[in-house]
Amino acid sequence: MSVFREVTLAAPVAVFKLTEDFNNDPFPDKVNLGVGAYRTDESKPWVLPVVKKVEKIIAHDDRLNHEYLPILGLPEFRSSASKIVLGDDSSAIQEDRVGAVQCLGGTGALKIGAEFLKRFYNGNNNTKTPVYVSAPTWENHNDLFISAGFEDIRPYSYWDAEKRGLDFSGFLGNLESCPERSIFVLHACAHNPTGTDPSQEQWKQIAEVMKRRKLFVFFDSAYQGFATGSLEKDAWAVRYFVSMGFEMFCAQSFSKNFGLYNERVGNLTIVARNSDLLKRVLSQMEKIVRITWSNPPTQGARLVAVTLNSPDLFAEWKDNVRTMADRVLLMRSQLKAKLRTLGTPGTWDHITNQIGMFSFTGLNPKQVEYLIKERHVYLMASGRINMCGLTSKNIDYVAKCIHEAVTKVQ
Amino acid sequence: FTPPVAGAPVPQAPPVAVFKLTADFREDSHPVKVNLGVGAYRTDDCQPWVLPVVKKVEHLIVQDDGLNHEYLPILGLPEFRSAASKVALGDDSTAIKENRVGAVQALGGTGALRIGADFLRRWYNGVNNTATPVYVSAPTWENHNGVFTDAGFKDIRSYHYWDAANRGLDYAGLLHDLENAPEHSIFVLHACAHNPTGTDPTQEEWKAIAEVMKRRKLFPFFDSAYQGFASGDLDRDAWAIRYFVSEGFELFVAQSFSKNFGLYNERVGNLTVIARDGDNLSRTLSQMEKIVRTTWSNPPSQGARIVSKTLNSPELFAEWKENVKTMADRVLLMRDQLKTKLVGLGTPGTWDHITQQIGMFSFTGLNSKQVEYLIKEKHVYLMASGRINMCGLTSKNMDYVAQSIHEAVTNVQ
């Protein structure tokens, strides 16, 4: 008799199951619009040229070794990563009240932040502090905060399905009525899965309410540079909140904007009121890291640090990022144009209004099922598509399939 | 973090002792300082050592345009996981042939322990049974307690291990604790080269330990951080694990490739899972996927690629075993020389334990006053427990260290 006999079979993670089904599909014209990774116009993964260059530099640098990193990570990575999101001229950095923890991708940064907040925010081990995540949000946010021990994860209004845009009044309503000191997980830009971000004016209003009601700001920044092609533009909201004097966390991922998905490069940036508080917070985060992964992996952090800290490589990286962002913008523009030309019912402005990797098409579950089963076009049940899955070769087919789904299936 | 009404201030946490020691060592300006603290291999020039086979494979990887950076599966690189489990269980492992061995690529040994602990808390001995006792050796690696506590276990206990008076294994005490532990308790066992004592049970002792554990339904959770490094021989260092598997146990092995591959900072670990059959295995792995997903999502590639390429190529594998033997042999040489010098100096006490102990560490038996003397007066840095890292010894500092230990023992009580 097995000691594991009571273990139930867990459901697979939806987005990976989708890719698995796609991989097993023998249909020659199949299209994968599921998992969120960049693809070239040949539908291939893309190792950024600057990454390939820096990998060679690192491999040939005999001064480097494999000694343990500090628990909080590679110092030059942490500081340059925080600088990227807060800006070169950040007064918070100059005031010595910004710190960081190198983490395992955006997930790891969220995890360390969540574990810290559970222990020390709003009391000690106050697992009842409500944590608000957008409706909808990245599917892992909910489970992540639950696994950290929070008992009360709530949605805040975000996506207005009818008008296919931001439910701003609903969002504000939640901010006004939630318990004080609730934690809010905000998408810094290129909201996943809707691709719909608040405008600058809307962010200002959001910040005003959050400050007045003492709500905790936890940014998730997975697409900086990737959304508009501009690092500064994509970091506007984060920087605005810092300038408004908030103490806050920002979970940064370099998976997408460096294409370093599998090296798990992330950074938890912490902005505190002063350096003494910051020091104490970091010391407690060290304890959390120590019993989770001890100290972080080096390769990805070295790649990013070398790149960000060299003017030439940094310029080259920004170019590579723009390449990706521009291809996504082109696909958005072309998809909308083709749907318009086909006369597909409904409005399709949201395809070009939305920003970043994903588009929330507005297709319902029946239409999604049709697309997958009948047309071999794979997308998430929510109607989310990854624009990177579109290419000049498959865009006609995809547009036609969407047209059929909308006209034939209700 | 300005304390809100319902809040509490964030206290400054004390630093991790072993890293604080190294920080103090770095700041020490004394010309003949010696660091016998943190557990990483050093050459006879007191330098970190990137294994030649690792350097070679890193070049192969960087030149391979067929590789990209797409997400690994949640459970990790498949060829790494299987090769790593094979290293622990043996090429001819029947459990592997019976399809009841699985693995989770994890962030070093720490990550493997963490995923295993998180899983056991949720699913072992009932659902979310946080009361299941977890036994760790007295003493043990300082992080074991924290990992299991944070996974949610409420009852971490120690089992007798180190006999300070005899400077050896408290075998009777260990057996006694096994006999008296509540059934289904979890036991964290060091596969070889016990940290910090360097003292392992003999094969006969392991057999007796296994007999009690089987009879009392205790769960073996092996921590294997030094395979190959301890004796220089991979199979010898895995004997205990393989014995338990052959005895039909379901068990976990948290493997680290930090030391035996010198890949400390790439976080290469593997949680090997042995279940009674394939069905129990797949359900277990599916739940471990969920745990991984909310911890690090999927693991880092570089280190796993290096290890996988090496283990899966006969030539590179042979070269790696050579590199491992180089490290193990240097440690054995240092053990031999230190004992010889202490005996030569006529240092009071017996020093056989220096050569009887195995692996990177030696539990010298020095008391905390003597340790303090060594650090403050002689600039020889070691853990408060008296643990020294043999790798910190070199042909150049050996005399100084032996002399300093001699003085500590004779001057300080």
PDB file of N, CA, C and O in Angstrom, chain A residues 28-91:
ATOM      1  N   PRO A  28      -1.839  20.206 -40.686  1.00  0.00           N
ATOM      2  CA  PRO A  28      -0.685  20.962 -41.206  1.00  0.00           C
ATOM      3  C   PRO A  28      -0.755  22.471 -40.994  1.00  0.00           C
ATOM      4  O   PRO A  28       0.279  23.124 -40.841  1.00  0.00           O
ATOM      5  N   ASP A  29      -1.960  23.045 -40.973  1.00  0.00           N
ATOM      6  CA  ASP A  29      -2.083  24.503 -40.843  1.00  0.00           C
ATOM      7  C   ASP A  29      -2.444  24.956 -39.439  1.00  0.00           C
ATOM      8  O   ASP A  29      -2.942  26.074 -39.260  1.00  0.00           O
ATOM      9  N   LYS A  30      -2.168  24.103 -38.459  1.00  0.00           N
ATOM     10  CA  LYS A  30      -2.514  24.463 -37.084  1.00  0.00           C
ATOM     11  C   LYS A  30      -1.773  25.732 -36.646  1.00  0.00           C
ATOM     12  O   LYS A  30      -0.662  26.018 -37.128  1.00  0.00           O
ATOM     13  N   VAL A  31      -2.410  26.482 -35.742  1.00  0.00           N
ATOM     14  CA  VAL A  31      -1.821  27.725 -35.240  1.00  0.00           C
ATOM     15  C   VAL A  31      -1.926  27.745 -33.721  1.00  0.00           C
ATOM     16  O   VAL A  31      -2.989  27.464 -33.168  1.00  0.00           O
ATOM     17  N   ASN A  32      -0.824  28.077 -33.054  1.00  0.00           N
ATOM     18  CA  ASN A  32      -0.834  28.152 -31.594  1.00  0.00           C
ATOM     19  C   ASN A  32      -0.852  29.600 -31.135  1.00  0.00           C
ATOM     20  O   ASN A  32       0.139  30.316 -31.245  1.00  0.00           O
ATOM     21  N   LEU A  33      -2.006  30.039 -30.649  1.00  0.00           N
ATOM     22  CA  LEU A  33      -2.132  31.410 -30.143  1.00  0.00           C
ATOM     23  C   LEU A  33      -2.260  31.369 -28.618  1.00  0.00           C
ATOM     24  O   LEU A  33      -2.851  32.260 -28.002  1.00  0.00           O
ATOM     25  N   GLY A  34      -1.709  30.307 -28.009  1.00  0.00           N
ATOM     26  CA  GLY A  34      -1.847  30.103 -26.571  1.00  0.00           C
ATOM     27  C   GLY A  34      -0.741  30.728 -25.733  1.00  0.00           C
ATOM     28  O   GLY A  34      -0.820  31.874 -25.306  1.00  0.00           O
ATOM     29  N   VAL A  35       0.297  29.944 -25.495  1.00  0.00           N
ATOM     30  CA  VAL A  35       1.275  30.338 -24.483  1.00  0.00           C
ATOM     31  C   VAL A  35       1.991  31.631 -24.815  1.00  0.00           C
ATOM     32  O   VAL A  35       2.265  31.931 -25.973  1.00  0.00           O
ATOM     33  N   GLY A  36       2.280  32.401 -23.766  1.00  0.00           N
ATOM     34  CA  GLY A  36       2.825  33.735 -23.929  1.00  0.00           C
ATOM     35  C   GLY A  36       4.321  33.791 -24.110  1.00  0.00           C
ATOM     36  O   GLY A  36       5.060  34.165 -23.197  1.00  0.00           O
ATOM     37  N   ALA A  37       4.786  33.442 -25.298  1.00  0.00           N
ATOM     38  CA  ALA A  37       6.207  33.613 -25.589  1.00  0.00           C
ATOM     39  C   ALA A  37       6.302  34.214 -26.988  1.00  0.00           C
ATOM     40  O   ALA A  37       5.459  33.947 -27.853  1.00  0.00           O
ATOM     41  N   TYR A  38       7.333  35.029 -27.217  1.00  0.00           N
ATOM     42  CA  TYR A  38       7.499  35.669 -28.525  1.00  0.00           C
ATOM     43  C   TYR A  38       7.850  34.642 -29.596  1.00  0.00           C
ATOM     44  O   TYR A  38       8.574  33.679 -29.342  1.00  0.00           O
ATOM     45  N   ARG A  39       7.312  34.884 -30.804  1.00  0.00           N
ATOM     46  CA  ARG A  39       7.650  34.066 -31.954  1.00  0.00           C
ATOM     47  C   ARG A  39       8.001  34.995 -33.106  1.00  0.00           C
ATOM     48  O   ARG A  39       7.438  36.087 -33.234  1.00  0.00           O
ATOM     49  N   THR A  40       8.928  34.559 -33.939  1.00  0.00           N
ATOM     50  CA  THR A  40       9.298  35.343 -35.128  1.00  0.00           C
ATOM     51  C   THR A  40       8.224  35.173 -36.195  1.00  0.00           C
ATOM     52  O   THR A  40       7.270  34.417 -36.004  1.00  0.00           O
ATOM     53  N   ASP A  41       8.413  35.842 -37.306  1.00  0.00           N
ATOM     54  CA  ASP A  41       7.438  35.686 -38.383  1.00  0.00           C
ATOM     55  C   ASP A  41       7.482  34.284 -38.983  1.00  0.00           C
ATOM     56  O   ASP A  41       6.583  33.873 -39.702  1.00  0.00           O
ATOM     57  N   GLU A  42       8.568  33.542 -38.691  1.00  0.00           N
ATOM     58  CA  GLU A  42       8.627  32.121 -39.090  1.00  0.00           C
ATOM     59  C   GLU A  42       8.047  31.229 -38.007  1.00  0.00           C
ATOM     60  O   GLU A  42       8.212  30.000 -38.057  1.00  0.00           O
ATOM     61  N   SER A  43       7.425  31.825 -37.035  1.00  0.00           N
ATOM     62  CA  SER A  43       6.816  31.077 -35.933  1.00  0.00           C
ATOM     63  C   SER A  43       7.832  30.339 -35.071  1.00  0.00           C
ATOM     64  O   SER A  43       7.543  29.283 -34.521  1.00  0.00           O
ATOM     65  N   LYS A  44       9.020  30.926 -34.988  1.00  0.00           N
ATOM     66  CA  LYS A  44      10.071  30.278 -34.195  1.00  0.00           C
ATOM     67  C   LYS A  44      10.389  31.073 -32.940  1.00  0.00           C
ATOM     68  O   LYS A  44      10.233  32.301 -32.921  1.00  0.00           O
ATOM     69  N   PRO A  45      10.883  30.385 -31.912  1.00  0.00           N
ATOM     70  CA  PRO A  45      11.388  31.132 -30.762  1.00  0.00           C
ATOM     71  C   PRO A  45      12.547  32.013 -31.225  1.00  0.00           C
ATOM     72  O   PRO A  45      13.196  31.697 -32.235  1.00  0.00           O
ATOM     73  N   TRP A  46      12.817  33.094 -30.490  1.00  0.00           N
ATOM     74  CA  TRP A  46      13.859  34.027 -30.898  1.00  0.00           C
ATOM     75  C   TRP A  46      14.812  34.279 -29.746  1.00  0.00           C
ATOM     76  O   TRP A  46      14.404  34.834 -28.716  1.00  0.00           O
ATOM     77  N   VAL A  47      16.070  33.829 -29.911  1.00  0.00           N
ATOM     78  CA  VAL A  47      17.083  34.198 -28.938  1.00  0.00           C
ATOM     79  C   VAL A  47      17.590  35.564 -29.372  1.00  0.00           C
ATOM     80  O   VAL A  47      18.092  35.716 -30.489  1.00  0.00           O
ATOM     81  N   LEU A  48      17.421  36.582 -28.525  1.00  0.00           N
ATOM     82  CA  LEU A  48      17.820  37.934 -28.900  1.00  0.00           C
ATOM     83  C   LEU A  48      19.295  37.968 -29.299  1.00  0.00           C
ATOM     84  O   LEU A  48      20.146  37.383 -28.598  1.00  0.00           O
ATOM     85  N   PRO A  49      19.620  38.626 -30.393  1.00  0.00           N
ATOM     86  CA  PRO A  49      21.024  38.717 -30.800  1.00  0.00           C
ATOM     87  C   PRO A  49      21.937  39.231 -29.685  1.00  0.00           C
ATOM     88  O   PRO A  49      23.045  38.713 -29.508  1.00  0.00           O
ATOM     89  N   VAL A  50      21.446  40.192 -28.903  1.00  0.00           N
ATOM     90  CA  VAL A  50      22.304  40.711 -27.842  1.00  0.00           C
ATOM     91  C   VAL A  50      22.542  39.641 -26.779  1.00  0.00           C
ATOM     92  O   VAL A  50      23.631  39.548 -26.195  1.00  0.00           O
ATOM     93  N   VAL A  51      21.563  38.793 -26.547  1.00  0.00           N
ATOM     94  CA  VAL A  51      21.725  37.709 -25.580  1.00  0.00           C
ATOM     95  C   VAL A  51      22.775  36.721 -26.074  1.00  0.00           C
ATOM     96  O   VAL A  51      23.675  36.314 -25.321  1.00  0.00           O
ATOM     97  N   LYS A  52      22.706  36.358 -27.340  1.00  0.00           N
ATOM     98  CA  LYS A  52      23.677  35.426 -27.930  1.00  0.00           C
ATOM     99  C   LYS A  52      25.083  36.006 -27.797  1.00  0.00           C
ATOM    100  O   LYS A  52      26.036  35.301 -27.428  1.00  0.00           O
ATOM    101  N   LYS A  53      25.197  37.303 -28.024  1.00  0.00           N
ATOM    102  CA  LYS A  53      26.492  37.976 -27.937  1.00  0.00           C
ATOM    103  C   LYS A  53      27.017  37.907 -26.497  1.00  0.00           C
ATOM    104  O   LYS A  53      28.177  37.540 -26.255  1.00  0.00           O
ATOM    105  N   VAL A  54      26.184  38.247 -25.550  1.00  0.00           N
ATOM    106  CA  VAL A  54      26.628  38.290 -24.154  1.00  0.00           C
ATOM    107  C   VAL A  54      26.895  36.883 -23.617  1.00  0.00           C
ATOM    108  O   VAL A  54      27.796  36.675 -22.795  1.00  0.00           O
ATOM    109  N   GLU A  55      26.149  35.888 -24.084  1.00  0.00           N
ATOM    110  CA  GLU A  55      26.420  34.511 -23.661  1.00  0.00           C
ATOM    111  C   GLU A  55      27.841  34.115 -24.030  1.00  0.00           C
ATOM    112  O   GLU A  55      28.535  33.439 -23.252  1.00  0.00           O
ATOM    113  N   LYS A  56      28.287  34.534 -25.203  1.00  0.00           N
ATOM    114  CA  LYS A  56      29.643  34.200 -25.633  1.00  0.00           C
ATOM    115  C   LYS A  56      30.665  34.943 -24.780  1.00  0.00           C
ATOM    116  O   LYS A  56      31.694  34.392 -24.387  1.00  0.00           O
ATOM    117  N   ILE A  57      30.374  36.210 -24.500  1.00  0.00           N
ATOM    118  CA  ILE A  57      31.284  36.986 -23.652  1.00  0.00           C
ATOM    119  C   ILE A  57      31.459  36.296 -22.306  1.00  0.00           C
ATOM    120  O   ILE A  57      32.568  36.119 -21.806  1.00  0.00           O
ATOM    121  N   ILE A  58      30.341  35.867 -21.725  1.00  0.00           N
ATOM    122  CA  ILE A  58      30.376  35.228 -20.415  1.00  0.00           C
ATOM    123  C   ILE A  58      31.134  33.913 -20.471  1.00  0.00           C
ATOM    124  O   ILE A  58      31.969  33.610 -19.614  1.00  0.00           O
ATOM    125  N   ALA A  59      30.871  33.108 -21.514  1.00  0.00           N
ATOM    126  CA  ALA A  59      31.520  31.795 -21.606  1.00  0.00           C
ATOM    127  C   ALA A  59      33.032  31.929 -21.744  1.00  0.00           C
ATOM    128  O   ALA A  59      33.784  31.044 -21.336  1.00  0.00           O
ATOM    129  N   HIS A  60      33.469  33.060 -22.291  1.00  0.00           N
ATOM    130  CA  HIS A  60      34.909  33.222 -22.500  1.00  0.00           C
ATOM    131  C   HIS A  60      35.593  34.034 -21.412  1.00  0.00           C
ATOM    132  O   HIS A  60      36.795  34.262 -21.470  1.00  0.00           O
ATOM    133  N   ASP A  61      34.841  34.442 -20.412  1.00  0.00           N
ATOM    134  CA  ASP A  61      35.427  35.230 -19.333  1.00  0.00           C
ATOM    135  C   ASP A  61      35.929  34.298 -18.238  1.00  0.00           C
ATOM    136  O   ASP A  61      35.155  33.792 -17.423  1.00  0.00           O
ATOM    137  N   ASP A  62      37.257  34.089 -18.218  1.00  0.00           N
ATOM    138  CA  ASP A  62      37.813  33.134 -17.262  1.00  0.00           C
ATOM    139  C   ASP A  62      37.885  33.674 -15.843  1.00  0.00           C
ATOM    140  O   ASP A  62      38.308  32.962 -14.931  1.00  0.00           O
ATOM    141  N   ARG A  63      37.494  34.923 -15.645  1.00  0.00           N
ATOM    142  CA  ARG A  63      37.500  35.441 -14.279  1.00  0.00           C
ATOM    143  C   ARG A  63      36.231  35.022 -13.549  1.00  0.00           C
ATOM    144  O   ARG A  63      36.142  35.111 -12.324  1.00  0.00           O
ATOM    145  N   LEU A  64      35.235  34.581 -14.297  1.00  0.00           N
ATOM    146  CA  LEU A  64      33.970  34.212 -13.667  1.00  0.00           C
ATOM    147  C   LEU A  64      34.035  32.796 -13.118  1.00  0.00           C
ATOM    148  O   LEU A  64      34.685  31.925 -13.686  1.00  0.00           O
ATOM    149  N   ASN A  65      33.362  32.576 -12.016  1.00  0.00           N
ATOM    150  CA  ASN A  65      33.293  31.222 -11.462  1.00  0.00           C
ATOM    151  C   ASN A  65      31.858  30.939 -11.058  1.00  0.00           C
ATOM    152  O   ASN A  65      30.951  31.706 -11.376  1.00  0.00           O
ATOM    153  N   HIS A  66      31.653  29.833 -10.341  1.00  0.00           N
ATOM    154  CA  HIS A  66      30.290  29.420  -9.986  1.00  0.00           C
ATOM    155  C   HIS A  66      30.032  29.438  -8.490  1.00  0.00           C
ATOM    156  O   HIS A  66      29.194  28.677  -7.992  1.00  0.00           O
ATOM    157  N   GLU A  67      30.756  30.310  -7.780  1.00  0.00           N
ATOM    158  CA  GLU A  67      30.516  30.423  -6.330  1.00  0.00           C
ATOM    159  C   GLU A  67      29.113  30.954  -6.059  1.00  0.00           C
ATOM    160  O   GLU A  67      28.569  31.732  -6.831  1.00  0.00           O
ATOM    161  N   TYR A  68      28.579  30.546  -4.923  1.00  0.00           N
ATOM    162  CA  TYR A  68      27.240  30.985  -4.545  1.00  0.00           C
ATOM    163  C   TYR A  68      27.093  32.496  -4.677  1.00  0.00           C
ATOM    164  O   TYR A  68      27.976  33.255  -4.280  1.00  0.00           O
ATOM    165  N   LEU A  69      25.957  32.925  -5.198  1.00  0.00           N
ATOM    166  CA  LEU A  69      25.619  34.333  -5.153  1.00  0.00           C
ATOM    167  C   LEU A  69      25.184  34.666  -3.727  1.00  0.00           C
ATOM    168  O   LEU A  69      24.823  33.776  -2.958  1.00  0.00           O
ATOM    169  N   PRO A  70      25.177  35.951  -3.363  1.00  0.00           N
ATOM    170  CA  PRO A  70      24.540  36.310  -2.088  1.00  0.00           C
ATOM    171  C   PRO A  70      23.080  35.870  -2.122  1.00  0.00           C
ATOM    172  O   PRO A  70      22.502  35.683  -3.195  1.00  0.00           O
ATOM    173  N   ILE A  71      22.490  35.707  -0.953  1.00  0.00           N
ATOM    174  CA  ILE A  71      21.101  35.243  -0.871  1.00  0.00           C
ATOM    175  C   ILE A  71      20.174  36.143  -1.693  1.00  0.00           C
ATOM    176  O   ILE A  71      19.277  35.667  -2.389  1.00  0.00           O
ATOM    177  N   LEU A  72      20.416  37.470  -1.626  1.00  0.00           N
ATOM    178  CA  LEU A  72      19.539  38.395  -2.332  1.00  0.00           C
ATOM    179  C   LEU A  72      19.876  38.504  -3.818  1.00  0.00           C
ATOM    180  O   LEU A  72      19.156  39.168  -4.562  1.00  0.00           O
ATOM    181  N   GLY A  73      20.972  37.851  -4.235  1.00  0.00           N
ATOM    182  CA  GLY A  73      21.272  37.810  -5.652  1.00  0.00           C
ATOM    183  C   GLY A  73      22.469  38.638  -6.070  1.00  0.00           C
ATOM    184  O   GLY A  73      23.183  39.202  -5.249  1.00  0.00           O
ATOM    185  N   LEU A  74      22.697  38.700  -7.390  1.00  0.00           N
ATOM    186  CA  LEU A  74      23.822  39.422  -7.969  1.00  0.00           C
ATOM    187  C   LEU A  74      23.596  40.929  -7.818  1.00  0.00           C
ATOM    188  O   LEU A  74      22.639  41.472  -8.373  1.00  0.00           O
ATOM    189  N   PRO A  75      24.470  41.607  -7.068  1.00  0.00           N
ATOM    190  CA  PRO A  75      24.212  43.020  -6.750  1.00  0.00           C
ATOM    191  C   PRO A  75      24.048  43.894  -8.003  1.00  0.00           C
ATOM    192  O   PRO A  75      23.130  44.712  -8.068  1.00  0.00           O
ATOM    193  N   GLU A  76      24.914  43.706  -8.989  1.00  0.00           N
ATOM    194  CA  GLU A  76      24.819  44.565 -10.177  1.00  0.00           C
ATOM    195  C   GLU A  76      23.574  44.270 -11.002  1.00  0.00           C
ATOM    196  O   GLU A  76      23.099  45.124 -11.754  1.00  0.00           O
ATOM    197  N   PHE A  77      23.030  43.079 -10.853  1.00  0.00           N
ATOM    198  CA  PHE A  77      21.759  42.792 -11.514  1.00  0.00           C
ATOM    199  C   PHE A  77      20.625  43.517 -10.799  1.00  0.00           C
ATOM    200  O   PHE A  77      19.785  44.179 -11.413  1.00  0.00           O
ATOM    201  N   ARG A  78      20.608  43.374  -9.481  1.00  0.00           N
ATOM    202  CA  ARG A  78      19.512  43.944  -8.688  1.00  0.00           C
ATOM    203  C   ARG A  78      19.408  45.449  -8.890  1.00  0.00           C
ATOM    204  O   ARG A  78      18.327  45.998  -9.115  1.00  0.00           O
ATOM    205  N   SER A  79      20.548  46.129  -8.825  1.00  0.00           N
ATOM    206  CA  SER A  79      20.495  47.585  -8.916  1.00  0.00           C
ATOM    207  C   SER A  79      20.130  48.034 -10.322  1.00  0.00           C
ATOM    208  O   SER A  79      19.331  48.957 -10.500  1.00  0.00           O
ATOM    209  N   SER A  80      20.690  47.382 -11.344  1.00  0.00           N
ATOM    210  CA  SER A  80      20.353  47.830 -12.699  1.00  0.00           C
ATOM    211  C   SER A  80      18.919  47.463 -13.054  1.00  0.00           C
ATOM    212  O   SER A  80      18.244  48.194 -13.775  1.00  0.00           O
ATOM    213  N   ALA A  81      18.423  46.359 -12.513  1.00  0.00           N
ATOM    214  CA  ALA A  81      17.036  45.984 -12.785  1.00  0.00           C
ATOM    215  C   ALA A  81      16.073  46.990 -12.152  1.00  0.00           C
ATOM    216  O   ALA A  81      15.092  47.393 -12.768  1.00  0.00           O
ATOM    217  N   SER A  82      16.361  47.378 -10.922  1.00  0.00           N
ATOM    218  CA  SER A  82      15.494  48.369 -10.267  1.00  0.00           C
ATOM    219  C   SER A  82      15.557  49.697 -11.006  1.00  0.00           C
ATOM    220  O   SER A  82      14.551  50.395 -11.164  1.00  0.00           O
ATOM    221  N   LYS A  83      16.736  50.043 -11.470  1.00  0.00           N
ATOM    222  CA  LYS A  83      16.915  51.292 -12.206  1.00  0.00           C
ATOM    223  C   LYS A  83      16.112  51.316 -13.499  1.00  0.00           C
ATOM    224  O   LYS A  83      15.583  52.347 -13.903  1.00  0.00           O
ATOM    225  N   ILE A  84      16.021  50.156 -14.117  1.00  0.00           N
ATOM    226  CA  ILE A  84      15.271  50.049 -15.367  1.00  0.00           C
ATOM    227  C   ILE A  84      13.805  50.405 -15.162  1.00  0.00           C
ATOM    228  O   ILE A  84      13.191  51.090 -15.976  1.00  0.00           O
ATOM    229  N   VAL A  85      13.239  49.975 -14.046  1.00  0.00           N
ATOM    230  CA  VAL A  85      11.817  50.233 -13.853  1.00  0.00           C
ATOM    231  C   VAL A  85      11.584  51.607 -13.214  1.00  0.00           C
ATOM    232  O   VAL A  85      10.621  52.290 -13.534  1.00  0.00           O
ATOM    233  N   LEU A  86      12.508  52.061 -12.356  1.00  0.00           N
ATOM    234  CA  LEU A  86      12.275  53.331 -11.668  1.00  0.00           C
ATOM    235  C   LEU A  86      12.874  54.524 -12.395  1.00  0.00           C
ATOM    236  O   LEU A  86      12.536  55.673 -12.089  1.00  0.00           O
ATOM    237  N   GLY A  87      13.790  54.267 -13.329  1.00  0.00           N
ATOM    238  CA  GLY A  87      14.383  55.372 -14.053  1.00  0.00           C
ATOM    239  C   GLY A  87      15.759  55.742 -13.533  1.00  0.00           C
ATOM    240  O   GLY A  87      16.039  55.609 -12.344  1.00  0.00           O
ATOM    241  N   ASP A  88      16.635  56.199 -14.433  1.00  0.00           N
ATOM    242  CA  ASP A  88      18.002  56.580 -14.065  1.00  0.00           C
ATOM    243  C   ASP A  88      18.021  57.685 -13.027  1.00  0.00           C
ATOM    244  O   ASP A  88      18.934  57.775 -12.217  1.00  0.00           O
ATOM    245  N   ASP A  89      17.041  58.576 -13.113  1.00  0.00           N
ATOM    246  CA  ASP A  89      17.044  59.762 -12.263  1.00  0.00           C
ATOM    247  C   ASP A  89      16.128  59.612 -11.054  1.00  0.00           C
ATOM    248  O   ASP A  89      15.701  60.603 -10.455  1.00  0.00           O
ATOM    249  N   SER A  90      15.852  58.378 -10.702  1.00  0.00           N
ATOM    250  CA  SER A  90      14.890  58.139  -9.623  1.00  0.00           C
ATOM    251  C   SER A  90      15.368  58.729  -8.302  1.00  0.00           C
ATOM    252  O   SER A  90      16.432  58.376  -7.799  1.00  0.00           O
ATOM    253  N   SER A  91      14.577  59.612  -7.726  1.00  0.00           N
ATOM    254  CA  SER A  91      14.993  60.197  -6.444  1.00  0.00           C
ATOM    255  C   SER A  91      14.889  59.168  -5.329  1.00  0.00           C
ATOM    256  O   SER A  91      15.685  59.187  -4.392  1.00  0.00           O
TER     257      SER A  91
END
